[in-house]
mmCIF file of C-alpha atoms in Angstrom:
data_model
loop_
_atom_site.group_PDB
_atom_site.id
_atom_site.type_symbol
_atom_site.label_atom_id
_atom_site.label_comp_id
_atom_site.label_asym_id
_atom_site.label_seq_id
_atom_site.Cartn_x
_atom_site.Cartn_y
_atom_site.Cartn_z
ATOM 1 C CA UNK A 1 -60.458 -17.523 -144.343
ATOM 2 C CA UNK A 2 -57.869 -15.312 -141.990
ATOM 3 C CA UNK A 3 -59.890 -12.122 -141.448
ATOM 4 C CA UNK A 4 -57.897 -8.835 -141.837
ATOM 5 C CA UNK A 5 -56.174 -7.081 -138.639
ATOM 6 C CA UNK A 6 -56.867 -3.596 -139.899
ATOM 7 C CA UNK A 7 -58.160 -2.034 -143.547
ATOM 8 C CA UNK A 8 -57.425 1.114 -144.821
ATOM 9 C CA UNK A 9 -55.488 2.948 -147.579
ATOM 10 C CA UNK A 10 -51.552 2.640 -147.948
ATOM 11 C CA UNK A 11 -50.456 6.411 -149.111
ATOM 12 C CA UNK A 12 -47.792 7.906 -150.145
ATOM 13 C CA UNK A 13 -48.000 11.345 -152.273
ATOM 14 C CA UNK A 14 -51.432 11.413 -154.011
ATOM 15 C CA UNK A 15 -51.914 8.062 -154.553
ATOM 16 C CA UNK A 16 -53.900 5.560 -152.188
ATOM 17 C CA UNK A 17 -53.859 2.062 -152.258
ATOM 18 C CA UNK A 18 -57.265 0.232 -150.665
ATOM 19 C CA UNK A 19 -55.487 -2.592 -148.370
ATOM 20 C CA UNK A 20 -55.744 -4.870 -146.015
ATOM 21 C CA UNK A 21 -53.714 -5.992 -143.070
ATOM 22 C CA UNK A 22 -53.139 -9.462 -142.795
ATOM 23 C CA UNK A 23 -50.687 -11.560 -140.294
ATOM 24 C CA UNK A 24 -47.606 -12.228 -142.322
ATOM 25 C CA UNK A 25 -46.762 -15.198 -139.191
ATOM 26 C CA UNK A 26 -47.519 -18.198 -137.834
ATOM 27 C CA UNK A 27 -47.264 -18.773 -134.167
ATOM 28 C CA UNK A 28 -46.227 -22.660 -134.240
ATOM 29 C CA UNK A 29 -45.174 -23.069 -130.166
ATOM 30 C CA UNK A 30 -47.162 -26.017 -128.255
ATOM 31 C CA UNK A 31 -48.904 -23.819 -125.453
ATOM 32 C CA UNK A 32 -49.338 -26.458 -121.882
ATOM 33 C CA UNK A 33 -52.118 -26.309 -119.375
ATOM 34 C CA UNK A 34 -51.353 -26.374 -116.122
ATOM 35 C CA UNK A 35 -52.671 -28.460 -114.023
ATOM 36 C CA UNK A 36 -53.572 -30.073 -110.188
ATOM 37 C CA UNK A 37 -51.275 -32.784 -110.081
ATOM 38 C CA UNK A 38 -53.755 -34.296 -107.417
ATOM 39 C CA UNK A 39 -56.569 -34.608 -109.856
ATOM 40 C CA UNK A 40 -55.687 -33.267 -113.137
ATOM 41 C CA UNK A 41 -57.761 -29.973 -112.669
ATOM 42 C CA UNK A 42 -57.399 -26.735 -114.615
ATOM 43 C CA UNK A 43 -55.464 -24.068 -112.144
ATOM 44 C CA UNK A 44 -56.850 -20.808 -112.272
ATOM 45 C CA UNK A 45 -55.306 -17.367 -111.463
ATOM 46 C CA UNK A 46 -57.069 -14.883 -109.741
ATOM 47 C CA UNK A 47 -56.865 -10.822 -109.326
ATOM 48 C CA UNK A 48 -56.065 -10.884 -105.901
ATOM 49 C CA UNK A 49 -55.357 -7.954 -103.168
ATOM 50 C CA UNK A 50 -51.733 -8.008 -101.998
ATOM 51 C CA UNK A 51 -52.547 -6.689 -98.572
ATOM 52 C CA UNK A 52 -56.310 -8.602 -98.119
ATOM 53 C CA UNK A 53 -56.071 -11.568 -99.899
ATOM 54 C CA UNK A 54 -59.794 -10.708 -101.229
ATOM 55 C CA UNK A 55 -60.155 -11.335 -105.139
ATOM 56 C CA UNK A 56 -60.927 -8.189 -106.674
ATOM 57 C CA UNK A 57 -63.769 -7.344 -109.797
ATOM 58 C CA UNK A 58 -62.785 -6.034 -112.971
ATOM 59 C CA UNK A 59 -64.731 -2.817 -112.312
ATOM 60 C CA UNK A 60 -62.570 -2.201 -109.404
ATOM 61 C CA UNK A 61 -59.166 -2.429 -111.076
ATOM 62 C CA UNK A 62 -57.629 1.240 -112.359
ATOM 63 C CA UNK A 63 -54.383 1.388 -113.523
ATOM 64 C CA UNK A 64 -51.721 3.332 -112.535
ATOM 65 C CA UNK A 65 -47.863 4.258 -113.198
ATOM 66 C CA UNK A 66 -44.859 3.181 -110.296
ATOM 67 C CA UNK A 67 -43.044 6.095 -110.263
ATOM 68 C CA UNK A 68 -40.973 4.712 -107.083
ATOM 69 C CA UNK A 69 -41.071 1.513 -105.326
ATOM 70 C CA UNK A 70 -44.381 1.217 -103.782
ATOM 71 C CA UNK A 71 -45.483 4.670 -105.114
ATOM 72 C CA UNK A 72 -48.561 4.950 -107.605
ATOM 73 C CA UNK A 73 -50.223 8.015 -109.695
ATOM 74 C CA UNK A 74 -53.223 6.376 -110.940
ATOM 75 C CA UNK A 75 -54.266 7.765 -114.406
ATOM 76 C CA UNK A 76 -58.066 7.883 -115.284
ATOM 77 C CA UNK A 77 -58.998 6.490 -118.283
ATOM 78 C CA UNK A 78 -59.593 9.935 -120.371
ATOM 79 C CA UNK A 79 -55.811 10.055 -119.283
ATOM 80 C CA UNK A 80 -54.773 7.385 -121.382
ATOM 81 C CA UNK A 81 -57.433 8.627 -124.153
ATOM 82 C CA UNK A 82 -55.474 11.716 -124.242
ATOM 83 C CA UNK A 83 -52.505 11.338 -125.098
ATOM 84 C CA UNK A 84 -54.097 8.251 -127.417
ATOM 85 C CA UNK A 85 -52.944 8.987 -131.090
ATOM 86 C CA UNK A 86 -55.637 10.025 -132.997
ATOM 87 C CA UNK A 87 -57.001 7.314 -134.740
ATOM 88 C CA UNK A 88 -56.769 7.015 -138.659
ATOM 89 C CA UNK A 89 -57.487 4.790 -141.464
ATOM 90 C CA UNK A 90 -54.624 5.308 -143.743
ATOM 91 C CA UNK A 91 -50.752 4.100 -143.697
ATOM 92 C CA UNK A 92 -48.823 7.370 -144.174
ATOM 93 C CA UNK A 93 -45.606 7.067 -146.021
ATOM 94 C CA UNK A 94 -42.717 9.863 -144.875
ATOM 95 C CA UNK A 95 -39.990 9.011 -146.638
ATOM 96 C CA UNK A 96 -38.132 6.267 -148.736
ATOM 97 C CA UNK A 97 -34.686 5.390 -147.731
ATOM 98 C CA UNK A 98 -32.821 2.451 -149.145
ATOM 99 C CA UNK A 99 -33.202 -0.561 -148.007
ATOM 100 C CA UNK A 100 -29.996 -2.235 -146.994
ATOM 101 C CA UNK A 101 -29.516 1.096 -145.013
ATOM 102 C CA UNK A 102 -32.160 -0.013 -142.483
ATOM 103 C CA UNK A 103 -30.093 -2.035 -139.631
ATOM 104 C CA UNK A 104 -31.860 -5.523 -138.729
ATOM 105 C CA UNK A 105 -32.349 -4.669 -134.971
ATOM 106 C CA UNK A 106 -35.201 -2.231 -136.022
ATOM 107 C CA UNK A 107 -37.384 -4.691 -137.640
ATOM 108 C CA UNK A 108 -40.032 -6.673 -135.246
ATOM 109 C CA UNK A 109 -42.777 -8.119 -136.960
ATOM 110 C CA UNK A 110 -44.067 -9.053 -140.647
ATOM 111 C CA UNK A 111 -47.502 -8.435 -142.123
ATOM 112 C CA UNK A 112 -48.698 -9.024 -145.363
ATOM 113 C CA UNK A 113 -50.734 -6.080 -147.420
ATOM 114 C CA UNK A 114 -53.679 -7.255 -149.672
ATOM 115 C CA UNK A 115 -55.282 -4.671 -152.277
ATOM 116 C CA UNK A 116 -58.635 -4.579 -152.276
ATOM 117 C CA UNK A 117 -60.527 -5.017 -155.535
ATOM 118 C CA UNK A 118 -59.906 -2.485 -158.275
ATOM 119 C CA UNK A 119 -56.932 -1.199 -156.391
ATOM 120 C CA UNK A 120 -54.370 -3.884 -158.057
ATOM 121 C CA UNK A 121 -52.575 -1.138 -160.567
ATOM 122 C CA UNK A 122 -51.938 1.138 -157.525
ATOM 123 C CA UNK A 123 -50.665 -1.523 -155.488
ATOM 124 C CA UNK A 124 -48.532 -3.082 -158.749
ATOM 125 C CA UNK A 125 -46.876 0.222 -158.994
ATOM 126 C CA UNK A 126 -45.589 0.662 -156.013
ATOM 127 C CA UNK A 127 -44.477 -2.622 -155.539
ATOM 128 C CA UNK A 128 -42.749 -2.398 -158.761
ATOM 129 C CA UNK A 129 -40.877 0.903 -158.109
ATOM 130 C CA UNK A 130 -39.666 -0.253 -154.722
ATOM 131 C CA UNK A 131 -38.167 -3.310 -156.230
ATOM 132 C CA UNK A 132 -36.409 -1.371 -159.181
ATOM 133 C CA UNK A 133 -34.781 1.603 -156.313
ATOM 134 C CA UNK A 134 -34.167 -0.723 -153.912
ATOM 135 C CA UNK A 135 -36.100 1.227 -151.593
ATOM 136 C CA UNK A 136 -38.615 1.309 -148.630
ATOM 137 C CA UNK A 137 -40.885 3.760 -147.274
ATOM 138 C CA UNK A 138 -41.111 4.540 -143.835
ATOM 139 C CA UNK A 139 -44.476 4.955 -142.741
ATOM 140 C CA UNK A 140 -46.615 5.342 -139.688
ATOM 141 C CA UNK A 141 -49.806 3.576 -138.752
ATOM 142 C CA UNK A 142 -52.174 3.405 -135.229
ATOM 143 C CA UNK A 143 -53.969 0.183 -134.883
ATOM 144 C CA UNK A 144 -55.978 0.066 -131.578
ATOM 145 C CA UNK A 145 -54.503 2.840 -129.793
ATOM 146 C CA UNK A 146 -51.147 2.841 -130.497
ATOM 147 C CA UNK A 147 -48.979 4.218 -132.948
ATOM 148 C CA UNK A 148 -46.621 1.834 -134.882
ATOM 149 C CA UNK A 149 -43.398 2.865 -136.955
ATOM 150 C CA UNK A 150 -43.243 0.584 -139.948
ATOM 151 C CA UNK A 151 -41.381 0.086 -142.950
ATOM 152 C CA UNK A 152 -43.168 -0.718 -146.356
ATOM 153 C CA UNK A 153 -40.839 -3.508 -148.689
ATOM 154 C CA UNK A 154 -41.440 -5.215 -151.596
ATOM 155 C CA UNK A 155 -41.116 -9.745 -151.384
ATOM 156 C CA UNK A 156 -41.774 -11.452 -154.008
ATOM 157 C CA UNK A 157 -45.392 -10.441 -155.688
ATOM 158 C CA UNK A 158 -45.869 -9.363 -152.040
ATOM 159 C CA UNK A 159 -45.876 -5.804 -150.084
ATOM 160 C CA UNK A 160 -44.972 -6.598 -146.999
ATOM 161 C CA UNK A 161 -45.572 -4.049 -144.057
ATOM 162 C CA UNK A 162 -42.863 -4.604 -141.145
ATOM 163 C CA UNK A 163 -43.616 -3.224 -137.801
ATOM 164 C CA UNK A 164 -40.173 -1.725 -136.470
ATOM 165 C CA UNK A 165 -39.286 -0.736 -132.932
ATOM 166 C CA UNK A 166 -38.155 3.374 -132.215
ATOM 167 C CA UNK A 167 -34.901 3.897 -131.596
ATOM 168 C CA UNK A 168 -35.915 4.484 -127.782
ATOM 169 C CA UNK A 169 -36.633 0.973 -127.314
ATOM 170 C CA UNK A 170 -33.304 -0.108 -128.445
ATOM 171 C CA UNK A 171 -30.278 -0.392 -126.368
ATOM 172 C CA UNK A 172 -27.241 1.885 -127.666
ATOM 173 C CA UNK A 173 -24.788 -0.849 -128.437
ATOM 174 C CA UNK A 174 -21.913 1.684 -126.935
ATOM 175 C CA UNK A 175 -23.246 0.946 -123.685
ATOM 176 C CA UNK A 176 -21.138 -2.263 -123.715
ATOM 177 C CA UNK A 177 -17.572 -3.111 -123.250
ATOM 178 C CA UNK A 178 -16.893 -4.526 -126.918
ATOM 179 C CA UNK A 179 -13.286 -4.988 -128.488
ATOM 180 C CA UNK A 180 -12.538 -1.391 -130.129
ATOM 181 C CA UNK A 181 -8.960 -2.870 -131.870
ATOM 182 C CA UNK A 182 -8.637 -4.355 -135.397
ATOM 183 C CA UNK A 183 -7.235 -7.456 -136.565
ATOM 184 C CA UNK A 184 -3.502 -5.935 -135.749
ATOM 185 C CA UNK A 185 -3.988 -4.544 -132.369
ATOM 186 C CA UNK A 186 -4.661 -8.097 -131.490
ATOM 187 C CA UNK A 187 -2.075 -9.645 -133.267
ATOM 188 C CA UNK A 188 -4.033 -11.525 -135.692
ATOM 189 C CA UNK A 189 -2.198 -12.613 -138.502
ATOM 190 C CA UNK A 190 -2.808 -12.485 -142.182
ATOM 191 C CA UNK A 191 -2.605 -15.674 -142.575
ATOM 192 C CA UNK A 192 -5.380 -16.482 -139.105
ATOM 193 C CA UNK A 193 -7.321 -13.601 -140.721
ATOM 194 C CA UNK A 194 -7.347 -15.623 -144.649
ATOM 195 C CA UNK A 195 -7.541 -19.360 -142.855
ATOM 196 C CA UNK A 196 -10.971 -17.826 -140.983
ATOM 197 C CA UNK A 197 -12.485 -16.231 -144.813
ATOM 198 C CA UNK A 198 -11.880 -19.457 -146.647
ATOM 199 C CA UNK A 199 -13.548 -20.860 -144.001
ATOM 200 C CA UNK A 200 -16.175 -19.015 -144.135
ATOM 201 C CA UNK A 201 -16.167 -19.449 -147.797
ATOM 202 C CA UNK A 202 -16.649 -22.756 -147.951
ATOM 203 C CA UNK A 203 -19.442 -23.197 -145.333
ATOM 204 C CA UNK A 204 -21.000 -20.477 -147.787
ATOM 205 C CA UNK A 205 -24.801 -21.260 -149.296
ATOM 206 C CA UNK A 206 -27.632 -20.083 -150.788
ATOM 207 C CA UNK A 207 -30.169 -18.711 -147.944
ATOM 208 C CA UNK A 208 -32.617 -21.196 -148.089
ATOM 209 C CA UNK A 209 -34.929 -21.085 -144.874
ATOM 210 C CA UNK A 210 -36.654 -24.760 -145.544
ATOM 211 C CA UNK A 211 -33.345 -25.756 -144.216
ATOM 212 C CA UNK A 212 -34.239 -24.833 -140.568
ATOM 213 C CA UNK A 213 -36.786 -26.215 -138.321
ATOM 214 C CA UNK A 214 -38.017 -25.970 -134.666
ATOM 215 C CA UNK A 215 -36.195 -29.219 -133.551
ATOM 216 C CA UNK A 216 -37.255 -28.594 -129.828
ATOM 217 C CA UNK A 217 -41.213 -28.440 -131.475
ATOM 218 C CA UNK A 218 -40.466 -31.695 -133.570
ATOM 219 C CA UNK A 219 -38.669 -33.689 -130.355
ATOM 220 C CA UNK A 220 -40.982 -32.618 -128.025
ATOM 221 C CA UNK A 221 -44.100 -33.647 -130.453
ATOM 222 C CA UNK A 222 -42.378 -36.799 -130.664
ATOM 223 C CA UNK A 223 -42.681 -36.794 -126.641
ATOM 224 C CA UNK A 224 -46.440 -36.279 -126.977
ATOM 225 C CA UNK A 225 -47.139 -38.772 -129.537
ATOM 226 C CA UNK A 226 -45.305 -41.497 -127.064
ATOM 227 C CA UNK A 227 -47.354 -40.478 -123.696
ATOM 228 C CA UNK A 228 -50.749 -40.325 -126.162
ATOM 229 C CA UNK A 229 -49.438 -44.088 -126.964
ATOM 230 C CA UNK A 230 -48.648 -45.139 -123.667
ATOM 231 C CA UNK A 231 -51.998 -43.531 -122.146
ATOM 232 C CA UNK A 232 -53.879 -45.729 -124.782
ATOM 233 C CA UNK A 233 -54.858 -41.915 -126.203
ATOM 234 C CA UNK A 234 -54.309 -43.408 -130.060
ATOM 235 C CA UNK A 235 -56.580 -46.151 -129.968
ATOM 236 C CA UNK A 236 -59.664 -44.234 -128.799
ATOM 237 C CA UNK A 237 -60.238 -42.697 -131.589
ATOM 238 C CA UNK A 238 -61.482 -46.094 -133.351
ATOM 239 C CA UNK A 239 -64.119 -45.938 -130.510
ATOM 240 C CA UNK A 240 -67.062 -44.234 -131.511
ATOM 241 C CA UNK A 241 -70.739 -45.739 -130.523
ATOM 242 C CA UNK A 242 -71.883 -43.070 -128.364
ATOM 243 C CA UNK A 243 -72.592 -39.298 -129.628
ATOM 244 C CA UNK A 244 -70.676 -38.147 -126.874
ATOM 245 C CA UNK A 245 -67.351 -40.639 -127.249
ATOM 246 C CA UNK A 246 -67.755 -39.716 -131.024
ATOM 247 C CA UNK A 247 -67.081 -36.106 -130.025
ATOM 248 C CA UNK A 248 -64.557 -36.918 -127.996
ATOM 249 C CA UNK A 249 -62.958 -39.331 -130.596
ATOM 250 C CA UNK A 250 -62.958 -37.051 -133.137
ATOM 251 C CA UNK A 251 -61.186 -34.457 -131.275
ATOM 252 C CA UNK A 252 -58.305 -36.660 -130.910
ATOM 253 C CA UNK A 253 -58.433 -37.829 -134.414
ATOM 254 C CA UNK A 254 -57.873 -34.261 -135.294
ATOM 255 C CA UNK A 255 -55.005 -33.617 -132.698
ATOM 256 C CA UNK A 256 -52.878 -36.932 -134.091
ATOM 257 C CA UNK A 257 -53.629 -36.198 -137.283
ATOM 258 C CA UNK A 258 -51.885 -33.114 -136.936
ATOM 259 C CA UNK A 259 -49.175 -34.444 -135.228
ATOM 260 C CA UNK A 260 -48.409 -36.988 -137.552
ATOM 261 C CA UNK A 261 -48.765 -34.889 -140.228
ATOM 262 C CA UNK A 262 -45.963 -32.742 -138.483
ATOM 263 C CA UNK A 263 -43.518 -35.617 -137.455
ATOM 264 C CA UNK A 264 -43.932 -37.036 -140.877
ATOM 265 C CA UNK A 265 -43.525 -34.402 -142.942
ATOM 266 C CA UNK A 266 -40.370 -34.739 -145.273
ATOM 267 C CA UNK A 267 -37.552 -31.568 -144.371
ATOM 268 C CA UNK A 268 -34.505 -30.563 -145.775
ATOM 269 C CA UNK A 269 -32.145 -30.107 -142.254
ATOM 270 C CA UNK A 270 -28.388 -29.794 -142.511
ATOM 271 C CA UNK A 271 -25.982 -32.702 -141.711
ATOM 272 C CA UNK A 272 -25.895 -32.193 -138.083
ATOM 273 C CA UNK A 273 -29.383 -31.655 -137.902
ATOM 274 C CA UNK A 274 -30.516 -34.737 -139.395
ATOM 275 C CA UNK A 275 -28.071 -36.645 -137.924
ATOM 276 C CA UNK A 276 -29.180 -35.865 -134.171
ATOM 277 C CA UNK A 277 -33.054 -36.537 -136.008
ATOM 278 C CA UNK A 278 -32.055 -40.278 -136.816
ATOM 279 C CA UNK A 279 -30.315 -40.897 -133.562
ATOM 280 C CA UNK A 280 -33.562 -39.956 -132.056
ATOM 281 C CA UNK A 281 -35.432 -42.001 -133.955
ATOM 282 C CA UNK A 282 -33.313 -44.729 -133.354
ATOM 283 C CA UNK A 283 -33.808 -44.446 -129.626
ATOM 284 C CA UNK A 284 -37.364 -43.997 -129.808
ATOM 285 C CA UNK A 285 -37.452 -47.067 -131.999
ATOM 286 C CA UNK A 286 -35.755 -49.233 -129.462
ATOM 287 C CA UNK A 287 -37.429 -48.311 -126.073
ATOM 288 C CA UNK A 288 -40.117 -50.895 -125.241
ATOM 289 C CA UNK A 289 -43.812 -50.310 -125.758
ATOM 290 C CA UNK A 290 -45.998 -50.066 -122.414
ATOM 291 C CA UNK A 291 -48.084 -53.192 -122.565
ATOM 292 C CA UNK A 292 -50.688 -51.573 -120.157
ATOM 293 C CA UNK A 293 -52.087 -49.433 -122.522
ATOM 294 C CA UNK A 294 -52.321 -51.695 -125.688
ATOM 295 C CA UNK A 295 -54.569 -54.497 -123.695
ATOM 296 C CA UNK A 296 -57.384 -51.430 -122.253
ATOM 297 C CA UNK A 297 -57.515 -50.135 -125.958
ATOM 298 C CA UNK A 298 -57.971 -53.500 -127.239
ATOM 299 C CA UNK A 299 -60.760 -54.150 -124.580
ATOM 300 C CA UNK A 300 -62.361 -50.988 -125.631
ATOM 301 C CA UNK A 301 -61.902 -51.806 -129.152
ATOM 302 C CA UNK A 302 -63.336 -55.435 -128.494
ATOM 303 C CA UNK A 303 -66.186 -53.884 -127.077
ATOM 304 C CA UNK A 304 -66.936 -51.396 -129.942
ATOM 305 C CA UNK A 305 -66.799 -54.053 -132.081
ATOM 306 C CA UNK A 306 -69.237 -56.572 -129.847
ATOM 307 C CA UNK A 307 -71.717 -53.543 -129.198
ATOM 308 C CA UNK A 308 -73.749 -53.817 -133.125
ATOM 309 C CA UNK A 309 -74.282 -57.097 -132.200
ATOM 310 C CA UNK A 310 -75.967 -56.584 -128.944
ATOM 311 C CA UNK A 311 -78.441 -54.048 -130.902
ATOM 312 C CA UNK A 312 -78.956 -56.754 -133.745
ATOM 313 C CA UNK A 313 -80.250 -59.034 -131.366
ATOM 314 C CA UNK A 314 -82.478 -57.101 -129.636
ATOM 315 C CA UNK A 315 -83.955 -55.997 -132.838
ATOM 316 C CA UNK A 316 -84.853 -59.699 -133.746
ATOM 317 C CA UNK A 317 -86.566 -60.111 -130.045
ATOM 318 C CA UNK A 318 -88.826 -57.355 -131.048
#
């Protein structure tokens, strides 16, 4: 069971709300190892000294702010403790503002809140009365040591808590050379400016997000699968005498399992999209095998098989 990022109380006025902070995503990208070419070993990266070339501890490392080019103040750790916020337990609400006022650049990340037992009513209420304003309340919270800005908002039977960025960390969009003219002081005519809203009109839809996939993820698990085939990777996990080649097996048992769950699974894409799918199917579908592979399975597979007999045998001898 996912175990909560933080727990506290959601407040706003008098009332608290016992919650918890759960993730509200799911990290899906397929993370690579990288390796010695010359003999497949792990590389490693080391804390090194620019001007020595010595590796240096953990207990030696202090951090410190470049103020110019090659110029340090190194800040002491009851520096950074300082000016810490203070730590607290409870999401403070400041204010409710309506929703569709809140512009989409601000949000960052989604997390789901959970009531804890007995504290469904509170939690039902709010969740309620934010749906029926349209509203969302503002709210601050510190997890670790720093201080978030976040935006409470009701989904579904669902509060979510959004973490937003401050306006310092965006860029001010006027710091751009953007087209300040309308439609007439670039000659566009009324009938350009109706051909482009029928358009638009009739690519129109419901939003419906089981429409969109990661078709890099998908085509590049499809990549996997075929150097796991052609490596004779698939077959091994039929192999399993020893304790330690079970362990191994079932390790990559679990890994193609996964990945075939993933290729096969059955998505709704637009046109294009499943168009440029098939293709590559297709073209998977019609590049040749590598025959290597197969035969050094089968062997292994032979073997597996040939290996109770062996024990039967020397069962009957004794």
């Amino acid at each position: 069971m996912a175990r909560p990022i933080w727990s506290g109380t959601l407040s706003f006025g008098l009332l608290n709300i016992p919650v918890s902070l759960m993730a509200g995503e799911r990290r899906t990208d397929l993370s690579f190892r990288m390796l010695d070419s010359r003999n497949n070993a792990r590389v490693r990266y080391e804390r090194v000294n620019a001007d020595t070339g010595d590796e240096v501890p953990w207990k030696d490392i202090v951090k410190a702010y470049e103020y110019d080019k090659d110029s340090y103040v190194v800040l002491e750790p009851e520096d950074i403790q300082a000016a810490a916020p203070e730590s607290r337990d409870s999401i403070d609400v400041d204010t409710f503002v309506d929703a569709c006022d809140i512009s989409p650049q601000y949000f960052e990340k989604p997390y789901v809140l959970v009531p804890a037992k007995k504290a469904e009513k509170g939690y039902v209420l709010l969740r309620e009365a934010l749906t029926r304003t349209g509203k969302a309340g503002i709210a601050r919270v510190v997890i670790r040591t720093r201080e978030h800005l976040c935006a409470v908002m009701p989904r579904g039977e669902a509060l979510l808590l959004i973490m937003m960025r401050f306006p310092q960390e965006l860029v001010d969009i006027s710091e751009y050379t953007l087209p300040e003219a309308d439609a007439k002081g670039f000659r566009i005519t009324d009938k350009e400016q109706a051909f482009s809203e029928q358009l638009i009109e009739t690519m129109a839809a419901p939003w419906d997000p089981s429409q969109y996939t990661d078709d890099f993820r998908e085509r590049l698990q499809l990549v996997i699968r075929k150097r796991m085939e052609a490596n004779g990777v698939v077959e091994k996990q039929e192999d399993a005498e020893s304790p330690v080649g079970e362990n191994a097996a079932t390790n990559v048992v679990d890994f193609m399992e996964l990945l075939q769950q993933s290729i096969d699974r059955n998505r709704r894409t637009p046109a294009r999209k499943a168009a440029a799918t098939k293709a590559l199917a297709k073209k998977a579908a019609a590049e040749p095998a590598p025959k290597k592979a197969p035969r050094k399975a089968a062997t292994k597979k032979t073997a597996a098989k040939k290996a109770p007999a062996k024990k039967s045998a020397a069962r009957k001898r004794a």
